[in-house]
Amino acid sequence: MAWDLAEELRDCLMAAAPYGGPIALLKNNWRKEKSPGSRPVLEIYSAAGLPLASIVWKSGQVVQLGWTASEDLLCIQEDGSVLIYNLFCEFKRHFSMGNEVLQNHVLEARVFHTEYGTGVAILTGAHRFSLATNIDDLKLRRMHDMPSLQKPPSCWAVLFQDRVTVILLATGQELYLLDNTSCNAMTPPGLSPQAGAYLQMAVSFNYRYVALYTDTGYIWMGTATFKEKLGEFSCDIRAPPREMVWCARPRSKQRAVVVAWDRRLMVAGNTEECIQFVLDEDSYLVPELDGVRIFSRTSHEFLHEIPEASQEIFRIASMAPGALLLEAQKQYEKESQKADEYLREIKDKEQLSEAVQQCIEAAGYEHEPETQKSLLRAASFGKCFLDRFSPESFVRMCQDLRVLNAIRDYQIGIPLTFAQYKQLTIEVLLDRLVLRRLYPLAIKICEYLRLSEIQGVSRILAHWACYKVQQKDKSDEEVAQAINQKLGDTPGISYSEIAGRAYECGRTELAIKLLEYEPRSGEQVPLLLKMKRSKLALSKAIESGDTDLVYTVVLHLKNELNRGNFFMTLQNQPVALSLYRQFCKHQERETLKDLYNQDDNHQELGNFHVHTSYASEKRIEGRVAALQNAVDEYYKAKNEFAAKATEDQIKLLRIQHRLQEDLDKPYLDCSLHDTISHLILDGKHKRAEQLYREFKIPDKRFWWLKISSLAECGDWEEMEKFSKSKKSPIGYLPFVEICVKYHNRHEAKKYAARVVPEQKVKAFILVGDLDQAADAAIEHKSESEMSLVLAKCSPAIDATVVEKLNRARAQILKK
Amino acid sequence: MASPGRRDAPEPPDFAVLKRLARDQLVYLLEQLPGRKDLFIDADLMSPLDRIANVSLLKQHEVDKLYKVENKPVVSTSDQLCFLVRPRIRNVKYVADVVHADKAAGRSRKYKIIFSPQKFYVCEMVLEEEGIYGDVTCDEWSFYLLPLDDDLISMELPEFFRDYFLEGDHRWINTVARALQLLSSLYGPFAKTYGIGRCAKMAYELWRELEEEVEGDSQARRPEIGHIFFVDRDMDYVTALCSQVVYEGLVDDTFRIKCGSVDFGPDITSGDRSIKLLLNAQDKVFAEIRNEHFTNVFGFLSQKARNLQAQYDRRRGMDIKQMKNFVSQELKGLKQEHRLLSLHIGACESIMKKKTKQDFQELIKTEHSLLEGFDIRESASFIEEHIDRQVSPIESLRLMCLLSITENGLIPKDYRSLKTQYLQSYGPEHLLTFHNLKRIGLLTEQSPGETFTAVESKVSRLVTDRAAGKLTDAFNSLARKSNFRGISKKLGLIPRVDGEYNLKMPRDMAYVFSGAYVPLSCKIIEQVLERRSWLGLEEVVRLLNGNEFAVTDPAVEDNPTWESQRVILVVFLGGCTFSEISALRFLGKEKGFRFIFLTTAITSSARMMEAMTETKA
């Protein structure tokens, strides 16, 4: 161990994280006197004993330390509050285990890991249990009372069964299982009757097995369900062991517990024999997935069951295929022909592929690179004699070992075994490297394993950048540049995330600088809003082209700014303004008016009032008033045309209103044209004339209007009268047309005669008098008119006309 | 007419998958609300939905009753109500009213709103303001693209035109970008992109941003579409304002084609009820006449009728076996063709009745003089008379706009008098209509002082950086001058014809307007594709107010031997007319291109005018 501890380990409060995790020490915790020189100190070391960080402990009395699954340190205090620190002794947050714990204090505590996350179990001074299964989603549970509350249990542990956490505890010779609602006495099957009182218990890493140690030196091993006994062992040591943990390999038949006393270590399984080691100094046990880590002031060791592949190969005089292959390869290197003999022996038994597999597997369990290499060399050698052997497992193993050797280096200090590494997965391992701020190594590993950029390198760079922004000693400019230099536009990097971190550290300016590198403007907006840079956010949102984003910012601004400022901001951003107008048009029409007012947009204000006059106002006075407002606005906008038109409309509205009352017919909302038309249809010619004059309707228009309306109501007499009232400004062809339209040929003929010469042909064709049409055409000597008439003639009926026309045409042609 | 070395246009890609995608997602969304439910459908989504899923499919997924979203109290008795709507405030308020009414009546039901094609933040905002955010669940039906035909995809967003070009509302641009992303993921990547117009540019940029976000799986796929061309509607209002005389356009102008199908009334079907007819390439009769000038259609139809008769007549003198064959194999096809033929003949007659009148001839004559710039005074008085006689409010408005846009604005006297006449004819609310038309640049007044260059320099000063470019956007239309005359001269839009233009054997795209005018939008596309860039069109671009772009995607292999390199996707932002489609189909046939059309909606002069019109309702 690289650490140089002045204290004995026994004087410290300790916690070591599984999976080759760090070790936390709290020194001077037990001293009662609190002189400044002897304040407790919290120190964190890597598994190799390299110091990572330390702080002077200023909070309350700590009862227990523990690590979470994501390698955060939990410090459980006497008062039930739990403080969370990261690997570098930086405080993250804290939570409390509840009032009851606060009152009764923590007597003992355990940190445990399940598939729900990291949990904390507390034994209070009142001898009650409280636990939380997941500290990230804190739900406190109070367990059922123990059978006797008088004294604390002699030993207890947390069990995880059927997705429920329960507590196994022992008092004297009794064993109980506590859950939320009940407390059940348990009897281990096959327990020796002379077993005596329980002193210590151990639960396996996967919560499947339980071991119990009694004061007679008897060990019972069985399943955690207490349905099956796996074995028992008796020794003559009566002293209560300091620690007891399981030591088993997943999927192995062998099960054993390791029991530690102050100077003695014993491995006991389901056999008569046991293995004993002498301990030179205080040693502590860390249960692992596939064995036990044992560390002391000077050393850090790993105790585990030798895996089968290794046994087969390295057992003395082993004839296993792997062992033979290893030997064959050694002989081959010596250029001895024995190599061939060994090889032949394996091949004869057709075990070559098994041999290669064995060597590859065994290499994984070795910690010494030399041994790993010789085994891999053997595998590679054997592989040459195989036809179809997929190289994948070999290549994988080489890669994995390379990674493992790199992280086992004492500088890095993560002594993972192969099984642990596989269980942990490479992603989690990378996370842990990132947590230790070992960015270069993590990136090297990603590159070596060719992990996809987004999963690998980019993610790590992003973490690095997030750490980088916390460096307070560098200027914003420097940090931003350094980050951009390293990150460039690596895919999968989110600058906004990094900027978010910078903002959390109180470096707003840096955050804004970083955001400039963010290519997707949409990503910049939420953070800018959070940083109260709303106007910048608005222009970014508009740049992104995402109208949803613009609306988000606009609404945010609306709540943040006072109305005047809000409108001013919008006026400078036409895109946002038009979006907001669209919204107002449907949701808040009144706001629309304010918007226009603010901008002195009199034209739009006029339009707004006009709209009001027919859309929302019902009463005539209201409508006139709205229109009057519009007139004022239009004048202000120097739009005289609109103003005049609106004034006319006011006039018309008033007249219509009067007409409606006088004639009891709906006139409102008709156009001027329709109003007059209705009047004529009703025979109110006087009033129609009045309107005609009042609104200065052009003569042509009025004539068109009048004759169409007269024809529509069939007032031919009035029409004739009208036609004679003065010379028609539209000529008389329209009279003909309109009569024909209403199928009155008789009337039409009357007017056909009055049509000007150029249009006569057309008029006569319309009334169906082809003879006269022909005459007119001949008179004009117009070829095209003649053909027009000819086209209308049917040879059978209009023979004379046809003849006449043909003659005339011939004559013209002659000339 | 076949030019030497002409290649056949490649087949268009298969767009049926777009329908399948939409249908599958709809089914998925309906399944998300298990149990029986009533479905309320936005009126605007009825027809598109009809093309995707029929009633029985909806019933299969436990839709009980179907209602239209309209301002009536809800009578549904179901415990689950599902609303399928466009993301509009109006629709959300409708749902809010339903929920409030239920609450008042002490009734509790489940409500789900499915927004198509996407949800907007405003919708949620309104839900919140109405206090029903928690009562309603929301979903998105990403139904962006409806293939109306083999070469025509519509987004069915007619409001795009008004929202963007009039109100300066940008929200649909994002929708367009997403639609493009979908298209390019299925048929791309596109080797080359051209475009003109501010909206085109924004849509393109947004689309690229979206593509970059999901970049990664761009394995070397062989694209089915080679090029893409964006056009803003405001680049060319003239074409959209002209009367259509190609059969498909004429049917649209006369009967309104809705979502690729048309309702023929009893007068056409010569039966007692109307018939809904799908108009697309599957209709063999229609496929042959859709792109023809109307004057050719009748002749074609009668020829077709004779052929049909001849085929029927073959059965005389058949023996039993032949007859059996005939009945089992051909008769059905013939009968179908017969039915279609009689419908189209009916439609033709009805159109003839309307269009061969004197009025129509004069109308066309006026339009042509406006396009050519002759007899402006006469045209102006024709329009005035048109208004005075109350012929049709939409038509009158269209003519006024056409006059304004071809002449760079009306002279002040006309501007006042025409507007006055119009207001007297159709009511004062059109004061706002005129304001809209002015804003969008369709109906303006010539201002004596301000020349084009002054406006241009003002605009270009503001268009220095990207943000500012967007800033000027809202004023864009105000500052805009049409410059039609200049552009027309530069591009030769008015063909010089010696003698009669042969409409049976057209020489150029002008045939879609009886040989009087080559549609500007199509001409630009032709020119750019010919040059493979905007080089040499600088003057035209300047007159069109710029914003052109041409981008080559270096990542896409530009292999000229690939058929797909001759498939060109034309994106119309703000809608396109059937005449433009016909013109480009013609161009494609001539040059061996296959044009695919993506439009925010099918438009026409009437639809455009209606979009600008303020109504009392």
PDB file of C-alpha atoms in Angstrom, chain A residues 261-452:
ATOM      1  CA  TRP A 261     -10.053 -12.349  14.121  1.00  0.00           C
ATOM      2  CA  ASP A 262      -7.442  -9.866  15.142  1.00  0.00           C
ATOM      3  CA  ARG A 263      -4.486 -11.976  14.157  1.00  0.00           C
ATOM      4  CA  ARG A 264      -6.025 -14.941  12.441  1.00  0.00           C
ATOM      5  CA  LEU A 265      -7.866 -15.605   9.220  1.00  0.00           C
ATOM      6  CA  MET A 266      -9.785 -18.774   8.574  1.00  0.00           C
ATOM      7  CA  VAL A 267     -11.384 -20.053   5.381  1.00  0.00           C
ATOM      8  CA  ALA A 268     -14.070 -22.609   6.121  1.00  0.00           C
ATOM      9  CA  GLY A 269     -16.273 -24.531   3.748  1.00  0.00           C
ATOM     10  CA  ASN A 270     -18.351 -27.629   3.776  1.00  0.00           C
ATOM     11  CA  THR A 271     -15.413 -29.831   4.624  1.00  0.00           C
ATOM     12  CA  GLU A 272     -13.697 -31.084   7.696  1.00  0.00           C
ATOM     13  CA  GLU A 273     -10.596 -29.121   6.894  1.00  0.00           C
ATOM     14  CA  CYS A 274     -10.136 -25.416   6.972  1.00  0.00           C
ATOM     15  CA  ILE A 275      -7.388 -23.107   5.873  1.00  0.00           C
ATOM     16  CA  GLN A 276      -5.881 -20.764   8.380  1.00  0.00           C
ATOM     17  CA  PHE A 277      -3.668 -17.778   7.833  1.00  0.00           C
ATOM     18  CA  VAL A 278      -1.820 -15.769  10.419  1.00  0.00           C
ATOM     19  CA  LEU A 279      -2.309 -12.020  10.224  1.00  0.00           C
ATOM     20  CA  ASP A 280       0.642  -9.843  11.110  1.00  0.00           C
ATOM     21  CA  GLU A 281      -1.378  -6.703  11.523  1.00  0.00           C
ATOM     22  CA  ASP A 282      -4.924  -5.460  11.557  1.00  0.00           C
ATOM     23  CA  SER A 283      -6.571  -6.518   8.331  1.00  0.00           C
ATOM     24  CA  TYR A 284      -9.963  -5.723   6.929  1.00  0.00           C
ATOM     25  CA  LEU A 285     -12.172  -7.677   4.572  1.00  0.00           C
ATOM     26  CA  VAL A 286     -13.969  -6.301   1.549  1.00  0.00           C
ATOM     27  CA  PRO A 287     -16.423  -8.765   0.047  1.00  0.00           C
ATOM     28  CA  GLU A 288     -16.273  -8.900  -3.738  1.00  0.00           C
ATOM     29  CA  LEU A 289     -18.254 -10.679  -6.381  1.00  0.00           C
ATOM     30  CA  ASP A 290     -15.707 -13.471  -6.759  1.00  0.00           C
ATOM     31  CA  GLY A 291     -13.629 -13.355  -3.612  1.00  0.00           C
ATOM     32  CA  VAL A 292     -12.479 -11.187  -0.742  1.00  0.00           C
ATOM     33  CA  ARG A 293     -10.132  -8.242  -0.696  1.00  0.00           C
ATOM     34  CA  ILE A 294      -8.014  -8.043   2.403  1.00  0.00           C
ATOM     35  CA  PHE A 295      -6.199  -4.838   3.171  1.00  0.00           C
ATOM     36  CA  SER A 296      -4.037  -3.655   5.988  1.00  0.00           C
ATOM     37  CA  ARG A 297      -1.602  -0.852   6.606  1.00  0.00           C
ATOM     38  CA  THR A 298       1.023  -2.399   4.424  1.00  0.00           C
ATOM     39  CA  SER A 299      -0.698  -4.637   1.973  1.00  0.00           C
ATOM     40  CA  HIS A 300      -3.779  -5.216  -0.104  1.00  0.00           C
ATOM     41  CA  GLU A 301      -4.497  -8.770  -1.169  1.00  0.00           C
ATOM     42  CA  PHE A 302      -7.170 -10.706  -2.953  1.00  0.00           C
ATOM     43  CA  LEU A 303      -8.356 -14.075  -1.705  1.00  0.00           C
ATOM     44  CA  HIS A 304     -10.419 -16.169  -4.046  1.00  0.00           C
ATOM     45  CA  GLU A 305     -11.179 -19.700  -5.087  1.00  0.00           C
ATOM     46  CA  ILE A 306      -8.901 -20.826  -7.881  1.00  0.00           C
ATOM     47  CA  PRO A 307     -11.081 -21.065 -10.970  1.00  0.00           C
ATOM     48  CA  GLU A 308     -11.340 -24.425 -12.647  1.00  0.00           C
ATOM     49  CA  ALA A 309      -9.491 -23.488 -15.815  1.00  0.00           C
ATOM     50  CA  SER A 310      -6.485 -22.318 -13.817  1.00  0.00           C
ATOM     51  CA  GLN A 311      -6.571 -25.432 -11.647  1.00  0.00           C
ATOM     52  CA  GLU A 312      -6.636 -27.702 -14.643  1.00  0.00           C
ATOM     53  CA  ILE A 313      -3.666 -26.034 -16.218  1.00  0.00           C
ATOM     54  CA  PHE A 314      -1.466 -25.363 -13.239  1.00  0.00           C
ATOM     55  CA  ARG A 315      -2.231 -28.400 -11.064  1.00  0.00           C
ATOM     56  CA  ILE A 316       0.906 -30.427 -10.604  1.00  0.00           C
ATOM     57  CA  ALA A 317       1.175 -33.154 -13.217  1.00  0.00           C
ATOM     58  CA  SER A 318      -2.088 -32.140 -14.771  1.00  0.00           C
ATOM     59  CA  MET A 319      -2.931 -33.929 -17.978  1.00  0.00           C
ATOM     60  CA  ALA A 320      -5.740 -31.525 -18.856  1.00  0.00           C
ATOM     61  CA  PRO A 321      -5.676 -30.379 -22.473  1.00  0.00           C
ATOM     62  CA  GLY A 322      -4.854 -26.809 -21.491  1.00  0.00           C
ATOM     63  CA  ALA A 323      -1.901 -27.924 -19.408  1.00  0.00           C
ATOM     64  CA  LEU A 324      -0.585 -30.044 -22.278  1.00  0.00           C
ATOM     65  CA  LEU A 325      -0.989 -27.176 -24.720  1.00  0.00           C
ATOM     66  CA  LEU A 326       0.915 -24.841 -22.455  1.00  0.00           C
ATOM     67  CA  GLU A 327       3.705 -27.411 -22.194  1.00  0.00           C
ATOM     68  CA  ALA A 328       3.677 -27.989 -25.937  1.00  0.00           C
ATOM     69  CA  GLN A 329       4.134 -24.332 -26.583  1.00  0.00           C
ATOM     70  CA  LYS A 330       7.016 -24.117 -24.117  1.00  0.00           C
ATOM     71  CA  GLN A 331       8.727 -27.031 -25.845  1.00  0.00           C
ATOM     72  CA  TYR A 332       8.077 -25.418 -29.187  1.00  0.00           C
ATOM     73  CA  GLU A 333       9.914 -22.347 -28.059  1.00  0.00           C
ATOM     74  CA  LYS A 334      12.789 -24.516 -26.998  1.00  0.00           C
ATOM     75  CA  GLU A 335      12.616 -26.012 -30.481  1.00  0.00           C
ATOM     76  CA  SER A 336      12.098 -29.433 -28.986  1.00  0.00           C
ATOM     77  CA  GLN A 337      10.247 -32.146 -30.881  1.00  0.00           C
ATOM     78  CA  LYS A 338       8.332 -32.826 -27.663  1.00  0.00           C
ATOM     79  CA  ALA A 339       6.071 -30.009 -28.729  1.00  0.00           C
ATOM     80  CA  ASP A 340       4.749 -32.212 -31.458  1.00  0.00           C
ATOM     81  CA  GLU A 341       4.214 -35.107 -29.065  1.00  0.00           C
ATOM     82  CA  TYR A 342       2.142 -33.033 -26.668  1.00  0.00           C
ATOM     83  CA  LEU A 343       0.178 -31.546 -29.477  1.00  0.00           C
ATOM     84  CA  ARG A 344      -0.459 -34.937 -30.986  1.00  0.00           C
ATOM     85  CA  GLU A 345      -1.685 -36.176 -27.630  1.00  0.00           C
ATOM     86  CA  ILE A 346      -4.249 -33.403 -27.427  1.00  0.00           C
ATOM     87  CA  LYS A 347      -5.286 -33.772 -31.026  1.00  0.00           C
ATOM     88  CA  ASP A 348      -5.692 -37.502 -30.658  1.00  0.00           C
ATOM     89  CA  LYS A 349      -8.235 -36.870 -27.932  1.00  0.00           C
ATOM     90  CA  GLU A 350      -9.785 -34.184 -30.098  1.00  0.00           C
ATOM     91  CA  GLN A 351      -9.418 -31.712 -27.286  1.00  0.00           C
ATOM     92  CA  LEU A 352      -7.442 -29.046 -29.046  1.00  0.00           C
ATOM     93  CA  SER A 353     -10.184 -26.480 -29.227  1.00  0.00           C
ATOM     94  CA  GLU A 354     -11.013 -27.150 -25.588  1.00  0.00           C
ATOM     95  CA  ALA A 355      -7.343 -26.651 -24.780  1.00  0.00           C
ATOM     96  CA  VAL A 356      -7.239 -23.326 -26.520  1.00  0.00           C
ATOM     97  CA  GLN A 357     -10.390 -22.224 -24.731  1.00  0.00           C
ATOM     98  CA  GLN A 358      -8.926 -23.255 -21.406  1.00  0.00           C
ATOM     99  CA  CYS A 359      -5.770 -21.260 -21.980  1.00  0.00           C
ATOM    100  CA  ILE A 360      -7.700 -18.189 -22.998  1.00  0.00           C
ATOM    101  CA  GLU A 361      -9.957 -18.449 -19.978  1.00  0.00           C
ATOM    102  CA  ALA A 362      -7.132 -19.046 -17.582  1.00  0.00           C
ATOM    103  CA  ALA A 363      -5.252 -16.057 -18.930  1.00  0.00           C
ATOM    104  CA  GLY A 364      -8.163 -13.918 -17.833  1.00  0.00           C
ATOM    105  CA  TYR A 365      -7.773 -14.997 -14.200  1.00  0.00           C
ATOM    106  CA  GLU A 366      -4.088 -14.185 -14.044  1.00  0.00           C
ATOM    107  CA  HIS A 367      -2.834 -10.922 -12.673  1.00  0.00           C
ATOM    108  CA  GLU A 368       0.779 -11.210 -13.772  1.00  0.00           C
ATOM    109  CA  PRO A 369       1.237 -10.034 -17.350  1.00  0.00           C
ATOM    110  CA  GLU A 370       3.985 -12.635 -17.849  1.00  0.00           C
ATOM    111  CA  THR A 371       1.687 -15.538 -17.001  1.00  0.00           C
ATOM    112  CA  GLN A 372      -1.116 -13.984 -19.044  1.00  0.00           C
ATOM    113  CA  LYS A 373       1.220 -13.760 -21.990  1.00  0.00           C
ATOM    114  CA  SER A 374       2.469 -17.329 -21.792  1.00  0.00           C
ATOM    115  CA  LEU A 375      -1.091 -18.634 -21.617  1.00  0.00           C
ATOM    116  CA  LEU A 376      -2.168 -16.489 -24.534  1.00  0.00           C
ATOM    117  CA  ARG A 377       0.855 -17.554 -26.482  1.00  0.00           C
ATOM    118  CA  ALA A 378      -0.119 -21.157 -25.893  1.00  0.00           C
ATOM    119  CA  ALA A 379      -3.650 -20.433 -27.054  1.00  0.00           C
ATOM    120  CA  SER A 380      -2.374 -18.691 -30.145  1.00  0.00           C
ATOM    121  CA  PHE A 381      -0.053 -21.620 -30.829  1.00  0.00           C
ATOM    122  CA  GLY A 382      -2.859 -24.140 -30.479  1.00  0.00           C
ATOM    123  CA  LYS A 383      -5.133 -22.060 -32.646  1.00  0.00           C
ATOM    124  CA  CYS A 384      -2.807 -22.579 -35.606  1.00  0.00           C
ATOM    125  CA  PHE A 385      -3.687 -26.234 -35.704  1.00  0.00           C
ATOM    126  CA  LEU A 386      -7.401 -25.655 -35.742  1.00  0.00           C
ATOM    127  CA  ASP A 387      -9.391 -25.143 -38.872  1.00  0.00           C
ATOM    128  CA  ARG A 388     -12.411 -23.325 -37.818  1.00  0.00           C
ATOM    129  CA  PHE A 389     -11.738 -21.571 -34.594  1.00  0.00           C
ATOM    130  CA  SER A 390     -13.352 -18.195 -34.266  1.00  0.00           C
ATOM    131  CA  PRO A 391     -10.618 -15.774 -33.241  1.00  0.00           C
ATOM    132  CA  GLU A 392     -13.093 -13.554 -31.481  1.00  0.00           C
ATOM    133  CA  SER A 393     -12.710 -14.899 -27.950  1.00  0.00           C
ATOM    134  CA  PHE A 394      -8.936 -14.706 -28.239  1.00  0.00           C
ATOM    135  CA  VAL A 395      -8.934 -11.149 -29.525  1.00  0.00           C
ATOM    136  CA  ARG A 396     -11.468 -10.076 -26.916  1.00  0.00           C
ATOM    137  CA  MET A 397      -9.390 -11.539 -24.139  1.00  0.00           C
ATOM    138  CA  CYS A 398      -6.261  -9.778 -25.367  1.00  0.00           C
ATOM    139  CA  GLN A 399      -8.117  -6.495 -25.413  1.00  0.00           C
ATOM    140  CA  ASP A 400      -9.734  -7.029 -22.032  1.00  0.00           C
ATOM    141  CA  LEU A 401      -6.444  -7.943 -20.416  1.00  0.00           C
ATOM    142  CA  ARG A 402      -4.770  -4.915 -21.864  1.00  0.00           C
ATOM    143  CA  VAL A 403      -7.491  -2.715 -20.357  1.00  0.00           C
ATOM    144  CA  LEU A 404      -7.374  -4.564 -17.038  1.00  0.00           C
ATOM    145  CA  ASN A 405      -3.606  -4.321 -16.769  1.00  0.00           C
ATOM    146  CA  ALA A 406      -3.805  -0.628 -17.471  1.00  0.00           C
ATOM    147  CA  ILE A 407      -6.297   0.080 -14.711  1.00  0.00           C
ATOM    148  CA  ARG A 408      -4.625  -2.278 -12.226  1.00  0.00           C
ATOM    149  CA  ASP A 409      -1.497  -0.138 -12.372  1.00  0.00           C
ATOM    150  CA  TYR A 410      -0.982   1.266  -8.892  1.00  0.00           C
ATOM    151  CA  GLN A 411      -1.146   4.815 -10.226  1.00  0.00           C
ATOM    152  CA  ILE A 412      -4.694   4.146 -11.303  1.00  0.00           C
ATOM    153  CA  GLY A 413      -5.431   1.672  -8.554  1.00  0.00           C
ATOM    154  CA  ILE A 414      -8.546  -0.142  -9.635  1.00  0.00           C
ATOM    155  CA  PRO A 415      -7.734  -3.790  -8.968  1.00  0.00           C
ATOM    156  CA  LEU A 416     -10.574  -5.370 -10.878  1.00  0.00           C
ATOM    157  CA  THR A 417     -10.652  -9.086 -11.548  1.00  0.00           C
ATOM    158  CA  PHE A 418     -11.788 -10.370 -14.888  1.00  0.00           C
ATOM    159  CA  ALA A 419     -15.149 -11.513 -13.511  1.00  0.00           C
ATOM    160  CA  GLN A 420     -15.742  -8.164 -11.818  1.00  0.00           C
ATOM    161  CA  TYR A 421     -14.820  -6.306 -14.975  1.00  0.00           C
ATOM    162  CA  LYS A 422     -17.329  -8.285 -16.999  1.00  0.00           C
ATOM    163  CA  GLN A 423     -20.000  -7.739 -14.384  1.00  0.00           C
ATOM    164  CA  LEU A 424     -19.247  -4.027 -14.214  1.00  0.00           C
ATOM    165  CA  THR A 425     -19.131  -3.579 -18.030  1.00  0.00           C
ATOM    166  CA  ILE A 426     -16.797  -1.313 -19.902  1.00  0.00           C
ATOM    167  CA  GLU A 427     -19.256   1.597 -19.849  1.00  0.00           C
ATOM    168  CA  VAL A 428     -19.351   1.672 -16.060  1.00  0.00           C
ATOM    169  CA  LEU A 429     -15.603   1.271 -15.889  1.00  0.00           C
ATOM    170  CA  LEU A 430     -15.229   4.299 -18.153  1.00  0.00           C
ATOM    171  CA  ASP A 431     -17.596   6.228 -15.904  1.00  0.00           C
ATOM    172  CA  ARG A 432     -15.430   5.367 -12.936  1.00  0.00           C
ATOM    173  CA  LEU A 433     -12.330   6.524 -14.722  1.00  0.00           C
ATOM    174  CA  VAL A 434     -14.117   9.746 -15.535  1.00  0.00           C
ATOM    175  CA  LEU A 435     -15.147  10.076 -11.886  1.00  0.00           C
ATOM    176  CA  ARG A 436     -11.481   9.806 -10.946  1.00  0.00           C
ATOM    177  CA  ARG A 437     -10.768  12.447 -13.592  1.00  0.00           C
ATOM    178  CA  LEU A 438      -8.546  10.036 -15.484  1.00  0.00           C
ATOM    179  CA  TYR A 439      -9.727  11.462 -18.816  1.00  0.00           C
ATOM    180  CA  PRO A 440      -6.664  10.624 -20.949  1.00  0.00           C
ATOM    181  CA  LEU A 441      -6.712   6.973 -19.909  1.00  0.00           C
ATOM    182  CA  ALA A 442     -10.447   6.734 -20.531  1.00  0.00           C
ATOM    183  CA  ILE A 443     -10.047   8.209 -23.992  1.00  0.00           C
ATOM    184  CA  LYS A 444      -7.160   5.871 -24.745  1.00  0.00           C
ATOM    185  CA  ILE A 445      -9.304   2.912 -23.750  1.00  0.00           C
ATOM    186  CA  CYS A 446     -12.184   4.113 -25.946  1.00  0.00           C
ATOM    187  CA  GLU A 447      -9.884   4.521 -28.872  1.00  0.00           C
ATOM    188  CA  TYR A 448      -8.252   1.179 -28.230  1.00  0.00           C
ATOM    189  CA  LEU A 449     -11.582  -0.635 -28.050  1.00  0.00           C
ATOM    190  CA  ARG A 450     -12.896   1.398 -30.989  1.00  0.00           C
ATOM    191  CA  LEU A 451     -16.015   2.441 -29.134  1.00  0.00           C
ATOM    192  CA  SER A 452     -18.329   4.678 -31.111  1.00  0.00           C
TER     193      SER A 452
END
